[in-house]
Amino acid sequence: MEPKREKKPCRRISDVIPAELTDTPIIGMTGRKEITVDGFRGIEEYSELGISFRAGNLVISVHGQDLVIKYMSLHTIVVGGEISGVDFSEVK
């Protein structure tokens, strides 16, 4: 019988290269229900229909219904709800 191996925890790319050290945010989506962005720098606009925020050298705009900020820290934001679209524009 083989010895039981311990499961290694999954590592996110932001654990290796922190997004706050680059101008490139790290973005992950779970279907159309949630978007996680590492490299978050500040909120521009917030409503149930749209949330815009700075991340790296971009402004990311999330559109949909019943949008909420589920989590926010110094460098990470998680937006949940019924996401219908995501737009990107460069910071001016």
Short mmCIF file of N, CA and C in Angstrom, two decimals:
data_model
loop_
_atom_site.label_atom_id
_atom_site.label_comp_id
_atom_site.label_asym_id
_atom_site.label_seq_id
_atom_site.Cartn_x
_atom_site.Cartn_y
_atom_site.Cartn_z
N MET A 1 0.84 -1.18 0.00
CA MET A 1 0.00 0.00 0.00
C MET A 1 0.88 1.24 0.00
N GLU A 2 0.54 2.17 -0.88
CA GLU A 2 1.31 3.41 -1.01
C GLU A 2 1.00 4.35 0.14
N PRO A 3 2.02 5.07 0.63
CA PRO A 3 1.74 6.04 1.70
C PRO A 3 0.85 7.16 1.19
N LYS A 4 0.02 7.66 2.07
CA LYS A 4 -0.90 8.74 1.73
C LYS A 4 -0.12 10.03 1.52
N ARG A 5 -0.34 10.67 0.37
CA ARG A 5 0.34 11.94 0.08
C ARG A 5 -0.52 13.10 0.52
N GLU A 6 0.15 14.08 1.07
CA GLU A 6 -0.57 15.30 1.44
C GLU A 6 -0.87 16.11 0.19
N LYS A 7 -2.06 16.69 0.14
CA LYS A 7 -2.41 17.56 -0.98
C LYS A 7 -1.69 18.88 -0.82
N LYS A 8 -1.07 19.33 -1.90
CA LYS A 8 -0.43 20.64 -1.88
C LYS A 8 -1.50 21.69 -2.13
N PRO A 9 -1.45 22.78 -1.40
CA PRO A 9 -2.45 23.83 -1.65
C PRO A 9 -2.23 24.45 -3.03
N CYS A 10 -3.33 24.82 -3.68
CA CYS A 10 -3.24 25.49 -4.98
C CYS A 10 -2.63 26.87 -4.79
N ARG A 11 -1.81 27.27 -5.73
CA ARG A 11 -1.20 28.60 -5.66
C ARG A 11 -1.73 29.45 -6.79
N ARG A 12 -2.09 30.66 -6.46
CA ARG A 12 -2.51 31.62 -7.47
C ARG A 12 -1.27 32.29 -8.03
N ILE A 13 -1.39 32.77 -9.26
CA ILE A 13 -0.25 33.47 -9.86
C ILE A 13 0.12 34.70 -9.04
N SER A 14 -0.87 35.30 -8.36
CA SER A 14 -0.58 36.49 -7.55
C SER A 14 0.24 36.13 -6.31
N ASP A 15 0.28 34.84 -5.94
CA ASP A 15 1.14 34.42 -4.85
C ASP A 15 2.60 34.40 -5.29
N VAL A 16 2.83 34.24 -6.58
CA VAL A 16 4.18 34.19 -7.13
C VAL A 16 4.65 35.58 -7.53
N ILE A 17 3.81 36.31 -8.27
CA ILE A 17 4.13 37.67 -8.73
C ILE A 17 2.98 38.57 -8.28
N PRO A 18 3.15 39.29 -7.20
CA PRO A 18 2.06 40.15 -6.73
C PRO A 18 1.66 41.18 -7.78
N ALA A 19 0.36 41.28 -8.04
CA ALA A 19 -0.15 42.21 -9.04
C ALA A 19 0.18 43.65 -8.71
N GLU A 20 0.29 43.97 -7.42
CA GLU A 20 0.59 45.36 -7.06
C GLU A 20 2.00 45.78 -7.47
N LEU A 21 2.85 44.81 -7.82
CA LEU A 21 4.20 45.14 -8.28
C LEU A 21 4.27 45.35 -9.79
N THR A 22 3.17 45.12 -10.49
CA THR A 22 3.15 45.29 -11.93
C THR A 22 1.99 46.22 -12.29
N ASP A 23 1.93 46.63 -13.54
CA ASP A 23 0.80 47.41 -14.03
C ASP A 23 -0.26 46.52 -14.65
N THR A 24 -0.10 45.21 -14.51
CA THR A 24 -1.03 44.26 -15.11
C THR A 24 -1.84 43.56 -14.02
N PRO A 25 -3.15 43.84 -13.96
CA PRO A 25 -3.97 43.16 -12.96
C PRO A 25 -4.14 41.69 -13.31
N ILE A 26 -4.40 40.88 -12.30
CA ILE A 26 -4.67 39.46 -12.48
C ILE A 26 -6.15 39.27 -12.24
N ILE A 27 -6.85 38.74 -13.26
CA ILE A 27 -8.31 38.69 -13.25
C ILE A 27 -8.77 37.24 -13.36
N GLY A 28 -9.73 36.88 -12.50
CA GLY A 28 -10.34 35.55 -12.57
C GLY A 28 -11.84 35.68 -12.48
N MET A 29 -12.55 34.84 -13.23
CA MET A 29 -14.01 34.87 -13.20
C MET A 29 -14.55 33.48 -12.89
N THR A 30 -15.65 33.46 -12.14
CA THR A 30 -16.38 32.24 -11.87
C THR A 30 -17.69 32.36 -12.62
N GLY A 31 -17.73 31.78 -13.81
CA GLY A 31 -18.92 31.92 -14.65
C GLY A 31 -19.25 33.38 -14.86
N ARG A 32 -20.54 33.69 -14.75
CA ARG A 32 -20.98 35.09 -14.84
C ARG A 32 -21.46 35.58 -13.48
N LYS A 33 -21.01 34.92 -12.41
CA LYS A 33 -21.46 35.25 -11.07
C LYS A 33 -20.47 36.05 -10.24
N GLU A 34 -19.16 35.97 -10.59
CA GLU A 34 -18.16 36.60 -9.73
C GLU A 34 -16.89 36.89 -10.52
N ILE A 35 -16.29 38.04 -10.23
CA ILE A 35 -15.00 38.40 -10.82
C ILE A 35 -14.07 38.82 -9.67
N THR A 36 -12.85 38.30 -9.71
CA THR A 36 -11.83 38.62 -8.71
C THR A 36 -10.68 39.31 -9.42
N VAL A 37 -10.23 40.43 -8.90
CA VAL A 37 -9.14 41.18 -9.52
C VAL A 37 -8.08 41.48 -8.47
N ASP A 38 -6.87 40.98 -8.71
CA ASP A 38 -5.70 41.33 -7.90
C ASP A 38 -4.99 42.47 -8.61
N GLY A 39 -4.58 43.47 -7.87
CA GLY A 39 -3.98 44.66 -8.46
C GLY A 39 -4.93 45.84 -8.33
N PHE A 40 -6.00 45.66 -7.56
CA PHE A 40 -7.01 46.69 -7.31
C PHE A 40 -6.36 47.92 -6.69
N ARG A 41 -6.79 49.11 -7.18
CA ARG A 41 -6.21 50.36 -6.66
C ARG A 41 -7.24 51.39 -6.22
N GLY A 42 -8.53 51.18 -6.49
CA GLY A 42 -9.52 52.15 -6.03
C GLY A 42 -10.79 52.11 -6.85
N ILE A 43 -11.91 52.45 -6.21
CA ILE A 43 -13.22 52.44 -6.86
C ILE A 43 -13.46 53.77 -7.57
N GLU A 44 -13.99 53.70 -8.78
CA GLU A 44 -14.36 54.88 -9.56
C GLU A 44 -15.87 55.13 -9.47
N GLU A 45 -16.67 54.07 -9.58
CA GLU A 45 -18.14 54.18 -9.61
C GLU A 45 -18.73 52.91 -9.03
N TYR A 46 -19.88 53.05 -8.33
CA TYR A 46 -20.48 51.88 -7.70
C TYR A 46 -21.99 52.00 -7.69
N SER A 47 -22.68 51.04 -8.30
CA SER A 47 -24.14 50.93 -8.22
C SER A 47 -24.50 49.46 -8.42
N GLU A 48 -25.79 49.15 -8.30
CA GLU A 48 -26.23 47.77 -8.52
C GLU A 48 -26.07 47.33 -9.96
N LEU A 49 -25.99 48.30 -10.88
CA LEU A 49 -25.90 47.99 -12.31
C LEU A 49 -24.49 48.08 -12.87
N GLY A 50 -23.58 48.72 -12.15
CA GLY A 50 -22.22 48.85 -12.65
C GLY A 50 -21.23 49.23 -11.57
N ILE A 51 -20.07 48.59 -11.61
CA ILE A 51 -18.99 48.91 -10.68
C ILE A 51 -17.73 49.11 -11.51
N SER A 52 -17.11 50.27 -11.37
CA SER A 52 -15.86 50.58 -12.08
C SER A 52 -14.78 50.82 -11.05
N PHE A 53 -13.60 50.30 -11.35
CA PHE A 53 -12.48 50.47 -10.43
C PHE A 53 -11.17 50.45 -11.19
N ARG A 54 -10.14 51.04 -10.57
CA ARG A 54 -8.80 51.03 -11.15
C ARG A 54 -8.08 49.77 -10.72
N ALA A 55 -7.33 49.20 -11.65
CA ALA A 55 -6.52 48.01 -11.37
C ALA A 55 -5.33 48.06 -12.31
N GLY A 56 -4.13 48.15 -11.76
CA GLY A 56 -2.96 48.30 -12.62
C GLY A 56 -3.10 49.59 -13.41
N ASN A 57 -2.88 49.52 -14.71
CA ASN A 57 -3.01 50.71 -15.55
C ASN A 57 -4.35 50.73 -16.29
N LEU A 58 -5.35 50.03 -15.74
CA LEU A 58 -6.66 49.94 -16.38
C LEU A 58 -7.77 50.46 -15.47
N VAL A 59 -8.87 50.86 -16.10
CA VAL A 59 -10.14 51.01 -15.40
C VAL A 59 -10.99 49.85 -15.88
N ILE A 60 -11.45 49.02 -14.94
CA ILE A 60 -12.27 47.86 -15.26
C ILE A 60 -13.70 48.19 -14.85
N SER A 61 -14.63 48.04 -15.80
CA SER A 61 -16.04 48.32 -15.54
C SER A 61 -16.81 47.01 -15.66
N VAL A 62 -17.49 46.64 -14.57
CA VAL A 62 -18.29 45.42 -14.53
C VAL A 62 -19.75 45.85 -14.64
N HIS A 63 -20.49 45.27 -15.59
CA HIS A 63 -21.89 45.61 -15.82
C HIS A 63 -22.77 44.41 -15.50
N GLY A 64 -23.99 44.66 -15.03
CA GLY A 64 -24.91 43.56 -14.75
C GLY A 64 -26.04 44.01 -13.86
N GLN A 65 -26.55 43.07 -13.08
CA GLN A 65 -27.66 43.35 -12.16
C GLN A 65 -27.29 42.83 -10.77
N ASP A 66 -27.80 43.50 -9.78
CA ASP A 66 -27.59 43.11 -8.38
C ASP A 66 -26.11 42.97 -8.04
N LEU A 67 -25.28 43.85 -8.59
CA LEU A 67 -23.84 43.77 -8.34
C LEU A 67 -23.51 44.27 -6.94
N VAL A 68 -22.61 43.56 -6.29
CA VAL A 68 -22.15 43.92 -4.96
C VAL A 68 -20.65 43.67 -4.86
N ILE A 69 -20.00 44.43 -3.99
CA ILE A 69 -18.61 44.15 -3.68
C ILE A 69 -18.64 43.13 -2.54
N LYS A 70 -18.23 41.90 -2.86
CA LYS A 70 -18.26 40.82 -1.87
C LYS A 70 -17.05 40.86 -0.95
N TYR A 71 -15.94 41.38 -1.48
CA TYR A 71 -14.70 41.44 -0.70
C TYR A 71 -13.83 42.53 -1.28
N MET A 72 -13.14 43.25 -0.40
CA MET A 72 -12.22 44.28 -0.86
C MET A 72 -11.10 44.40 0.17
N SER A 73 -9.87 44.38 -0.34
CA SER A 73 -8.70 44.60 0.52
C SER A 73 -7.83 45.64 -0.16
N LEU A 74 -6.66 45.82 0.35
CA LEU A 74 -5.75 46.83 -0.20
C LEU A 74 -5.44 46.58 -1.68
N HIS A 75 -5.36 45.31 -2.10
CA HIS A 75 -4.96 44.99 -3.48
C HIS A 75 -5.92 44.06 -4.22
N THR A 76 -6.99 43.61 -3.59
CA THR A 76 -7.90 42.65 -4.22
C THR A 76 -9.33 43.11 -4.06
N ILE A 77 -10.15 42.88 -5.13
CA ILE A 77 -11.58 43.15 -5.06
C ILE A 77 -12.30 41.96 -5.68
N VAL A 78 -13.45 41.61 -5.07
CA VAL A 78 -14.30 40.55 -5.59
C VAL A 78 -15.69 41.15 -5.77
N VAL A 79 -16.20 41.10 -7.01
CA VAL A 79 -17.52 41.63 -7.34
C VAL A 79 -18.41 40.44 -7.69
N GLY A 80 -19.61 40.41 -7.10
CA GLY A 80 -20.55 39.33 -7.38
C GLY A 80 -21.87 39.88 -7.87
N GLY A 81 -22.68 39.01 -8.45
CA GLY A 81 -23.99 39.38 -8.97
C GLY A 81 -24.19 38.72 -10.32
N GLU A 82 -25.15 39.23 -11.08
CA GLU A 82 -25.41 38.73 -12.44
C GLU A 82 -24.59 39.58 -13.41
N ILE A 83 -23.40 39.12 -13.75
CA ILE A 83 -22.48 39.89 -14.61
C ILE A 83 -22.86 39.70 -16.07
N SER A 84 -23.10 40.81 -16.77
CA SER A 84 -23.45 40.72 -18.19
C SER A 84 -22.28 41.17 -19.09
N GLY A 85 -21.31 41.88 -18.52
CA GLY A 85 -20.18 42.31 -19.33
C GLY A 85 -19.10 42.96 -18.50
N VAL A 86 -17.91 42.97 -19.08
CA VAL A 86 -16.75 43.61 -18.45
C VAL A 86 -16.03 44.41 -19.52
N ASP A 87 -15.77 45.68 -19.24
CA ASP A 87 -15.05 46.56 -20.17
C ASP A 87 -13.73 46.99 -19.56
N PHE A 88 -12.76 47.23 -20.43
CA PHE A 88 -11.45 47.68 -19.99
C PHE A 88 -11.08 48.96 -20.72
N SER A 89 -10.54 49.93 -20.00
CA SER A 89 -10.01 51.13 -20.63
C SER A 89 -8.74 51.52 -19.89
N GLU A 90 -7.83 52.16 -20.60
CA GLU A 90 -6.57 52.57 -19.98
C GLU A 90 -6.76 53.81 -19.14
N VAL A 91 -6.03 53.88 -18.03
CA VAL A 91 -6.07 55.05 -17.16
C VAL A 91 -5.46 56.21 -17.92
N LYS A 92 -6.13 57.36 -17.86
CA LYS A 92 -5.63 58.54 -18.58
C LYS A 92 -4.75 59.37 -17.68
#
